[in-house]
Amino acid sequence: MEINVSLFTVNKRFPLTISRGTTAQTTNVWVKISQDGIEGWGEASPFGVGNHRQSTDTIKDALEQVIPLLQRFSPLQRQEIEQVLTENQAPSSVKAALDIAMHDWLGKRVGLPLWQIWGLDRHAIVPTSLTIGINSPEGAIARAKDWLNFTDVRVFKVKLGSPDGIEADRKMFLAVQQAAPKVEFFVDANGGWSLEDAIAMCHWLADLGIKYVEQPLPRGQETSLAKLKQNSPLPIFVDESCFTSSDIPHLANYVDGINIKLMKSGGLTEAMRMVHVARAYGLQVMFGCYSDSSLANTAAAQLAPLADYLDLDSHLNLIDDPFTGALLTQGRVLPNDLPGLGVQHSAFAT
Ligand SMILES: [Mg+2]
């Protein structure tokens, strides 16, 4: 197969602040594979968790290194390709872009959307949450109102773990909840709390009717999750602490669910494994995203019927998404009937 790589820059309508910093723009990587006159598309988007960084340059360099090793394969040889990528320590976002592209190619080859190839029920897809980043109470209310004007919001995911402490978190959260009394709320602290803060905030948020809390403690402090679980009235999900299925057994006794992202897992193949391993341990699953465009989020939407919760909203906050694919319908990001991913270049493409 032939493999081509190009970069595209996407800008957020509203910059997103989480406990680790603010993102307004990212340069993502578009991977196109082709064979037998059929193209398959994939995306890698940069992200960082603690000391673990996958920058645009890292992704580009790693692709340049592995592409010569992969050209002898067909897009049907995903097992062999995964082995080559693992042996060469390819970053997970590079694995993801290639795995997504090979699935897109497969769907186009057989003429079916991926969700149908997997026999999934598109009606089982739950509404996606829409994200409100760390902000002043007034700024957070303005962001909530903008989302409410933009679409039929069913769930807000509020980013807490403010560097200004849990009092700032409380003020912001109350302001948003009062501005959107009919909407359901999840909270993501992105590892911004100490164990003590996390216990206090879980009790406080439980009284306010929150469904669950995501990544209360920083990656690397997983041993404290046992104590948090004993003392939290709310379900705990992990995101930064869980990249692939091999992370799940160590976490399973101390958490209630995991956030699966294609850039962390290395694509749809491993995301599917993660769902099965999580279910075997009785855990819930959600799918999330980084600064992904419609391309990667549509790939995640193909698997979305398997998730209890969805947070696939990054493309909805882009002013220049070069792609269209899964569309927001009554709060749900639904894959279409086109073969493969069903992603096309949008009118904004340059
Ligand atoms: Mg998260």
Short mmCIF file of C-alpha atoms and ligand atoms in Angstrom, two decimals:
data_model
loop_
_atom_site.label_atom_id
_atom_site.label_comp_id
_atom_site.label_asym_id
_atom_site.label_seq_id
_atom_site.Cartn_x
_atom_site.Cartn_y
_atom_site.Cartn_z
CA MET A 1 0.00 0.00 0.00
CA GLU A 2 0.97 3.59 -0.49
CA ILE A 3 0.98 5.90 2.55
CA ASN A 4 0.85 9.69 2.38
CA VAL A 5 1.00 12.16 5.23
CA SER A 6 -0.08 15.80 5.37
CA LEU A 7 -0.50 18.28 8.20
CA PHE A 8 -3.52 20.49 8.87
CA THR A 9 -4.01 23.14 11.52
CA VAL A 10 -7.31 23.52 13.34
CA ASN A 11 -8.42 26.43 15.53
CA LYS A 12 -10.84 26.27 18.42
CA ARG A 13 -13.76 28.67 18.51
CA PHE A 14 -13.29 28.78 22.28
CA PRO A 15 -9.80 27.96 23.61
CA LEU A 16 -10.04 25.10 26.11
CA THR A 17 -8.41 25.36 29.54
CA ILE A 18 -7.94 22.25 31.69
CA SER A 19 -5.86 21.73 34.83
CA ARG A 20 -2.68 21.34 32.73
CA GLY A 21 -3.03 24.40 30.46
CA THR A 22 -4.87 26.02 27.55
CA THR A 23 -5.17 24.89 23.91
CA ALA A 24 -6.40 27.21 21.15
CA GLN A 25 -4.87 25.59 18.06
CA THR A 26 -3.32 22.27 17.09
CA THR A 27 -1.65 20.91 13.99
CA ASN A 28 -2.96 17.42 13.34
CA VAL A 29 -1.73 14.76 10.95
CA TRP A 30 -3.82 13.29 8.12
CA VAL A 31 -2.71 9.84 6.98
CA LYS A 32 -3.95 8.53 3.64
CA ILE A 33 -3.30 4.96 2.58
CA SER A 34 -4.18 3.66 -0.86
CA GLN A 35 -4.33 0.35 -2.60
CA ASP A 36 -6.41 -1.03 -5.50
CA GLY A 37 -7.73 2.46 -6.24
CA ILE A 38 -9.27 2.80 -2.74
CA GLU A 39 -8.14 5.39 -0.18
CA GLY A 40 -8.38 5.00 3.59
CA TRP A 41 -8.04 8.01 5.87
CA GLY A 42 -6.79 8.33 9.43
CA GLU A 43 -5.83 11.11 11.82
CA ALA A 44 -3.24 11.59 14.57
CA SER A 45 -3.69 14.54 16.90
CA PRO A 46 -1.03 15.72 19.36
CA PHE A 47 -1.57 15.32 23.10
CA GLY A 48 0.37 15.32 26.36
CA VAL A 49 -0.17 13.63 29.72
CA GLY A 50 2.40 14.48 32.40
CA ASN A 51 5.84 13.79 30.93
CA HIS A 52 4.30 11.79 28.10
CA ARG A 53 4.10 14.06 25.01
CA GLN A 54 3.14 13.18 21.46
CA SER A 55 3.72 16.42 19.55
CA THR A 56 3.02 17.04 15.87
CA ASP A 57 6.77 16.73 15.19
CA THR A 58 7.01 13.47 17.13
CA ILE A 59 4.11 12.06 15.12
CA LYS A 60 5.54 13.24 11.79
CA ASP A 61 9.02 11.88 12.52
CA ALA A 62 7.68 8.52 13.69
CA LEU A 63 5.56 8.19 10.54
CA GLU A 64 8.60 8.94 8.35
CA GLN A 65 10.45 6.19 10.18
CA VAL A 66 7.79 3.48 9.91
CA ILE A 67 6.28 4.14 6.48
CA PRO A 68 9.13 2.41 4.57
CA LEU A 69 8.56 -0.67 6.76
CA LEU A 70 4.83 -0.81 6.02
CA GLN A 71 4.66 -0.33 2.27
CA ARG A 72 5.04 -4.06 1.60
CA PHE A 73 1.80 -4.82 3.45
CA SER A 74 -1.82 -4.58 2.30
CA PRO A 75 -4.35 -2.69 4.47
CA LEU A 76 -5.84 -6.09 5.33
CA GLN A 77 -2.68 -7.12 7.25
CA ARG A 78 -3.48 -5.22 10.41
CA GLN A 79 -2.03 -7.89 12.72
CA GLU A 80 1.39 -7.84 11.04
CA ILE A 81 1.35 -4.06 10.82
CA GLU A 82 0.51 -3.71 14.51
CA GLN A 83 3.47 -5.96 15.32
CA VAL A 84 5.87 -3.85 13.22
CA LEU A 85 4.61 -0.65 14.86
CA THR A 86 4.96 -2.12 18.35
CA GLU A 87 8.49 -3.43 17.65
CA ASN A 88 9.45 0.04 16.42
CA GLN A 89 7.87 1.73 19.45
CA ALA A 90 5.63 3.90 17.30
CA PRO A 91 3.67 6.46 19.37
CA SER A 92 0.06 5.48 20.02
CA SER A 93 -1.30 8.37 17.91
CA VAL A 94 0.69 7.09 14.91
CA LYS A 95 -0.73 3.60 15.45
CA ALA A 96 -4.16 5.17 15.71
CA ALA A 97 -3.92 7.09 12.42
CA LEU A 98 -2.81 3.98 10.54
CA ASP A 99 -5.34 1.68 12.20
CA ILE A 100 -8.18 4.13 11.50
CA ALA A 101 -7.05 4.46 7.86
CA MET A 102 -6.94 0.67 7.42
CA HIS A 103 -10.46 0.34 8.82
CA ASP A 104 -11.69 3.10 6.52
CA TRP A 105 -10.07 1.28 3.59
CA LEU A 106 -11.69 -2.02 4.62
CA GLY A 107 -15.16 -0.46 4.84
CA LYS A 108 -14.78 1.14 1.42
CA ARG A 109 -13.45 -2.14 0.01
CA VAL A 110 -16.54 -4.06 1.13
CA GLY A 111 -18.95 -1.14 0.67
CA LEU A 112 -20.22 -0.93 4.26
CA PRO A 113 -19.90 1.54 7.15
CA LEU A 114 -17.78 0.19 9.99
CA TRP A 115 -20.61 0.17 12.52
CA GLN A 116 -22.48 -2.22 10.21
CA ILE A 117 -19.45 -4.43 9.62
CA TRP A 118 -19.24 -4.83 13.41
CA GLY A 119 -23.01 -5.42 13.64
CA LEU A 120 -23.52 -2.51 16.03
CA ASP A 121 -26.81 -0.77 16.76
CA ARG A 122 -26.55 2.92 15.84
CA HIS A 123 -29.63 3.64 17.96
CA ALA A 124 -27.67 2.60 21.07
CA ILE A 125 -25.46 5.69 20.81
CA VAL A 126 -25.96 7.96 23.83
CA PRO A 127 -25.77 11.79 23.70
CA THR A 128 -22.29 13.25 23.73
CA SER A 129 -21.28 15.57 26.53
CA LEU A 130 -20.14 19.08 25.60
CA THR A 131 -17.13 20.44 27.41
CA ILE A 132 -16.82 23.58 29.51
CA GLY A 133 -13.20 24.37 30.35
CA ILE A 134 -11.79 26.01 33.46
CA ASN A 135 -12.88 29.64 33.51
CA SER A 136 -14.21 32.39 35.74
CA PRO A 137 -17.84 31.77 36.78
CA GLU A 138 -18.95 34.45 34.30
CA GLY A 139 -16.80 32.98 31.51
CA ALA A 140 -18.13 29.49 32.18
CA ILE A 141 -21.74 30.71 32.07
CA ALA A 142 -21.04 32.43 28.72
CA ARG A 143 -19.53 29.18 27.37
CA ALA A 144 -22.54 27.15 28.59
CA LYS A 145 -24.95 29.59 26.95
CA ASP A 146 -23.04 29.43 23.70
CA TRP A 147 -23.28 25.61 23.65
CA LEU A 148 -27.00 25.83 24.53
CA ASN A 149 -27.55 28.17 21.56
CA PHE A 150 -25.44 25.93 19.31
CA THR A 151 -27.21 22.63 19.89
CA ASP A 152 -29.56 20.47 21.89
CA VAL A 153 -27.28 19.97 24.93
CA ARG A 154 -28.08 16.88 27.04
CA VAL A 155 -24.85 16.62 29.04
CA PHE A 156 -22.16 19.10 30.05
CA LYS A 157 -18.72 17.90 31.07
CA VAL A 158 -17.19 20.53 33.32
CA LYS A 159 -13.42 20.71 33.68
CA LEU A 160 -12.36 21.24 37.29
CA GLY A 161 -9.01 20.94 39.06
CA SER A 162 -8.39 24.67 38.77
CA PRO A 163 -4.86 25.84 39.68
CA ASP A 164 -6.71 28.33 41.95
CA GLY A 165 -7.99 25.46 44.09
CA ILE A 166 -11.28 23.75 44.89
CA GLU A 167 -13.02 26.93 46.04
CA ALA A 168 -12.59 28.28 42.49
CA ASP A 169 -13.88 24.90 41.20
CA ARG A 170 -16.97 25.14 43.39
CA LYS A 171 -17.83 28.70 42.32
CA MET A 172 -17.45 27.88 38.64
CA PHE A 173 -19.41 24.64 38.87
CA LEU A 174 -22.35 26.20 40.73
CA ALA A 175 -22.51 29.05 38.20
CA VAL A 176 -22.71 26.65 35.24
CA GLN A 177 -25.22 24.33 36.88
CA GLN A 178 -27.52 27.25 37.71
CA ALA A 179 -27.25 28.47 34.08
CA ALA A 180 -28.30 25.05 32.72
CA PRO A 181 -30.70 23.48 35.24
CA LYS A 182 -32.12 20.88 32.79
CA VAL A 183 -28.76 19.49 31.68
CA GLU A 184 -26.98 16.48 33.17
CA PHE A 185 -23.39 17.00 34.44
CA PHE A 186 -20.14 15.06 34.49
CA VAL A 187 -16.93 16.41 35.96
CA ASP A 188 -13.35 15.91 34.76
CA ALA A 189 -10.58 17.08 37.10
CA ASN A 190 -7.76 16.03 34.71
CA GLY A 191 -5.69 14.96 37.72
CA GLY A 192 -5.90 18.42 39.28
CA TRP A 193 -6.82 17.35 42.81
CA SER A 194 -5.00 15.93 45.81
CA LEU A 195 -6.57 12.89 47.50
CA GLU A 196 -8.00 15.13 50.21
CA ASP A 197 -9.50 17.55 47.66
CA ALA A 198 -10.87 14.67 45.62
CA ILE A 199 -12.70 13.12 48.60
CA ALA A 200 -14.16 16.51 49.56
CA MET A 201 -15.20 17.31 45.99
CA CYS A 202 -16.76 13.89 45.35
CA HIS A 203 -19.05 14.36 48.38
CA TRP A 204 -19.86 17.93 47.35
CA LEU A 205 -20.59 16.95 43.73
CA ALA A 206 -22.66 13.89 44.74
CA ASP A 207 -24.99 16.21 46.65
CA LEU A 208 -25.42 18.22 43.43
CA GLY A 209 -26.53 15.18 41.42
CA ILE A 210 -23.39 14.60 39.35
CA LYS A 211 -23.15 11.24 37.53
CA TYR A 212 -19.40 10.54 37.87
CA VAL A 213 -15.98 12.13 38.25
CA GLU A 214 -13.19 11.57 35.75
CA GLN A 215 -9.46 11.42 36.61
CA PRO A 216 -9.63 13.08 40.05
CA LEU A 217 -5.98 12.25 40.86
CA PRO A 218 -2.89 12.80 38.70
CA ARG A 219 -1.48 10.00 36.54
CA GLY A 220 1.17 8.28 38.69
CA GLN A 221 -0.93 8.42 41.88
CA GLU A 222 -3.00 5.34 41.08
CA THR A 223 -2.21 3.76 44.47
CA SER A 224 -4.33 6.48 46.12
CA LEU A 225 -7.36 5.46 44.04
CA ALA A 226 -8.10 2.63 46.53
CA LYS A 227 -8.53 5.13 49.34
CA LEU A 228 -10.60 7.44 47.15
CA LYS A 229 -12.91 4.62 46.11
CA GLN A 230 -13.55 3.71 49.76
CA ASN A 231 -14.46 7.30 50.50
CA SER A 232 -16.26 8.48 47.36
CA PRO A 233 -20.02 8.36 46.95
CA LEU A 234 -19.51 8.91 43.18
CA PRO A 235 -18.28 6.53 40.48
CA ILE A 236 -14.66 7.23 39.48
CA PHE A 237 -13.47 7.04 35.87
CA VAL A 238 -9.83 7.15 34.79
CA ASP A 239 -8.53 8.75 31.61
CA GLU A 240 -4.87 9.81 31.89
CA SER A 241 -4.16 6.69 34.02
CA CYS A 242 -5.41 4.26 31.36
CA PHE A 243 -3.98 4.12 27.83
CA THR A 244 -4.48 0.52 26.68
CA SER A 245 -6.13 -2.75 27.73
CA SER A 246 -3.00 -3.80 29.65
CA ASP A 247 -3.56 -0.88 32.09
CA ILE A 248 -7.05 -2.09 33.03
CA PRO A 249 -6.29 -5.09 35.33
CA HIS A 250 -4.19 -2.91 37.70
CA LEU A 251 -6.96 -0.32 37.96
CA ALA A 252 -10.04 -2.51 37.93
CA ASN A 253 -10.50 -2.84 41.71
CA TYR A 254 -10.19 0.89 42.33
CA VAL A 255 -12.28 2.51 39.60
CA ASP A 256 -15.74 2.23 38.11
CA GLY A 257 -14.97 3.08 34.51
CA ILE A 258 -12.38 4.07 31.90
CA ASN A 259 -12.20 6.76 29.25
CA ILE A 260 -11.02 5.25 25.96
CA LYS A 261 -9.45 7.57 23.40
CA LEU A 262 -8.18 6.44 20.02
CA MET A 263 -4.97 8.51 20.34
CA LYS A 264 -4.10 6.75 23.62
CA SER A 265 -5.19 3.25 22.62
CA GLY A 266 -3.53 3.26 19.21
CA GLY A 267 -6.74 2.98 17.20
CA LEU A 268 -10.00 1.12 16.83
CA THR A 269 -8.50 -2.38 17.18
CA GLU A 270 -7.14 -1.68 20.66
CA ALA A 271 -10.18 0.43 21.62
CA MET A 272 -12.34 -2.62 20.95
CA ARG A 273 -10.03 -4.79 23.12
CA MET A 274 -10.26 -2.19 25.88
CA VAL A 275 -14.06 -2.32 25.80
CA HIS A 276 -14.00 -6.11 26.18
CA VAL A 277 -11.38 -6.15 28.95
CA ALA A 278 -13.23 -3.39 30.83
CA ARG A 279 -16.53 -5.30 30.54
CA ALA A 280 -14.84 -8.49 31.77
CA TYR A 281 -13.88 -6.58 34.92
CA GLY A 282 -17.38 -5.12 35.28
CA LEU A 283 -16.27 -1.58 34.42
CA GLN A 284 -18.16 1.04 32.49
CA VAL A 285 -16.65 2.67 29.42
CA MET A 286 -16.74 6.08 27.85
CA PHE A 287 -15.09 7.33 24.67
CA GLY A 288 -13.33 10.69 24.67
CA CYS A 289 -11.12 12.78 22.41
CA TYR A 290 -8.23 15.25 22.37
CA SER A 291 -8.10 18.03 19.76
CA ASP A 292 -9.39 15.60 17.15
CA SER A 293 -11.19 16.78 14.02
CA SER A 294 -14.28 15.13 12.56
CA LEU A 295 -12.01 12.48 11.06
CA ALA A 296 -10.88 10.80 14.30
CA ASN A 297 -14.14 11.55 16.13
CA THR A 298 -16.12 9.89 13.35
CA ALA A 299 -13.89 6.83 13.76
CA ALA A 300 -14.75 6.78 17.48
CA ALA A 301 -18.43 7.28 16.63
CA GLN A 302 -18.35 4.02 14.64
CA LEU A 303 -17.67 2.16 17.93
CA ALA A 304 -19.87 4.46 20.00
CA PRO A 305 -22.79 2.00 20.40
CA LEU A 306 -20.51 0.08 22.80
CA ALA A 307 -20.04 3.02 25.21
CA ASP A 308 -22.01 3.97 28.33
CA TYR A 309 -20.98 7.60 28.01
CA LEU A 310 -19.57 9.68 25.16
CA ASP A 311 -17.46 12.81 25.08
CA LEU A 312 -16.79 13.29 21.36
CA ASP A 313 -17.13 17.04 21.05
CA SER A 314 -13.70 18.43 20.06
CA HIS A 315 -14.66 18.81 16.37
CA LEU A 316 -17.76 20.78 17.35
CA ASN A 317 -15.51 23.50 18.80
CA LEU A 318 -13.43 23.93 15.60
CA ILE A 319 -13.89 26.87 13.25
CA ASP A 320 -11.97 25.22 10.40
CA ASP A 321 -12.56 21.45 10.58
CA PRO A 322 -11.42 20.17 7.17
CA PHE A 323 -13.67 17.12 7.41
CA THR A 324 -17.31 16.16 7.77
CA GLY A 325 -18.47 12.76 8.94
CA ALA A 326 -20.60 11.77 11.92
CA LEU A 327 -23.23 14.47 12.44
CA LEU A 328 -24.69 15.85 15.65
CA THR A 329 -28.34 14.77 15.74
CA GLN A 330 -30.44 15.40 18.86
CA GLY A 331 -27.30 15.60 20.97
CA ARG A 332 -25.82 12.39 19.51
CA VAL A 333 -22.79 12.10 17.23
CA LEU A 334 -24.10 9.58 14.70
CA PRO A 335 -22.05 7.86 11.98
CA ASN A 336 -23.66 7.95 8.53
CA ASP A 337 -24.43 5.24 5.94
CA LEU A 338 -21.39 5.81 3.74
CA PRO A 339 -18.80 3.01 3.48
CA GLY A 340 -15.80 2.97 5.84
CA LEU A 341 -15.72 5.94 8.16
CA GLY A 342 -18.06 7.98 5.97
CA VAL A 343 -15.74 10.99 6.23
CA GLN A 344 -15.45 13.53 3.46
CA HIS A 345 -13.43 16.67 2.92
CA SER A 346 -15.55 19.65 3.95
CA ALA A 347 -15.98 22.96 2.15
CA PHE A 348 -13.42 24.59 4.43
CA ALA A 349 -10.60 22.48 3.07
CA THR A 350 -7.61 24.40 1.77
MG MG B 1 -10.51 13.39 30.56
#
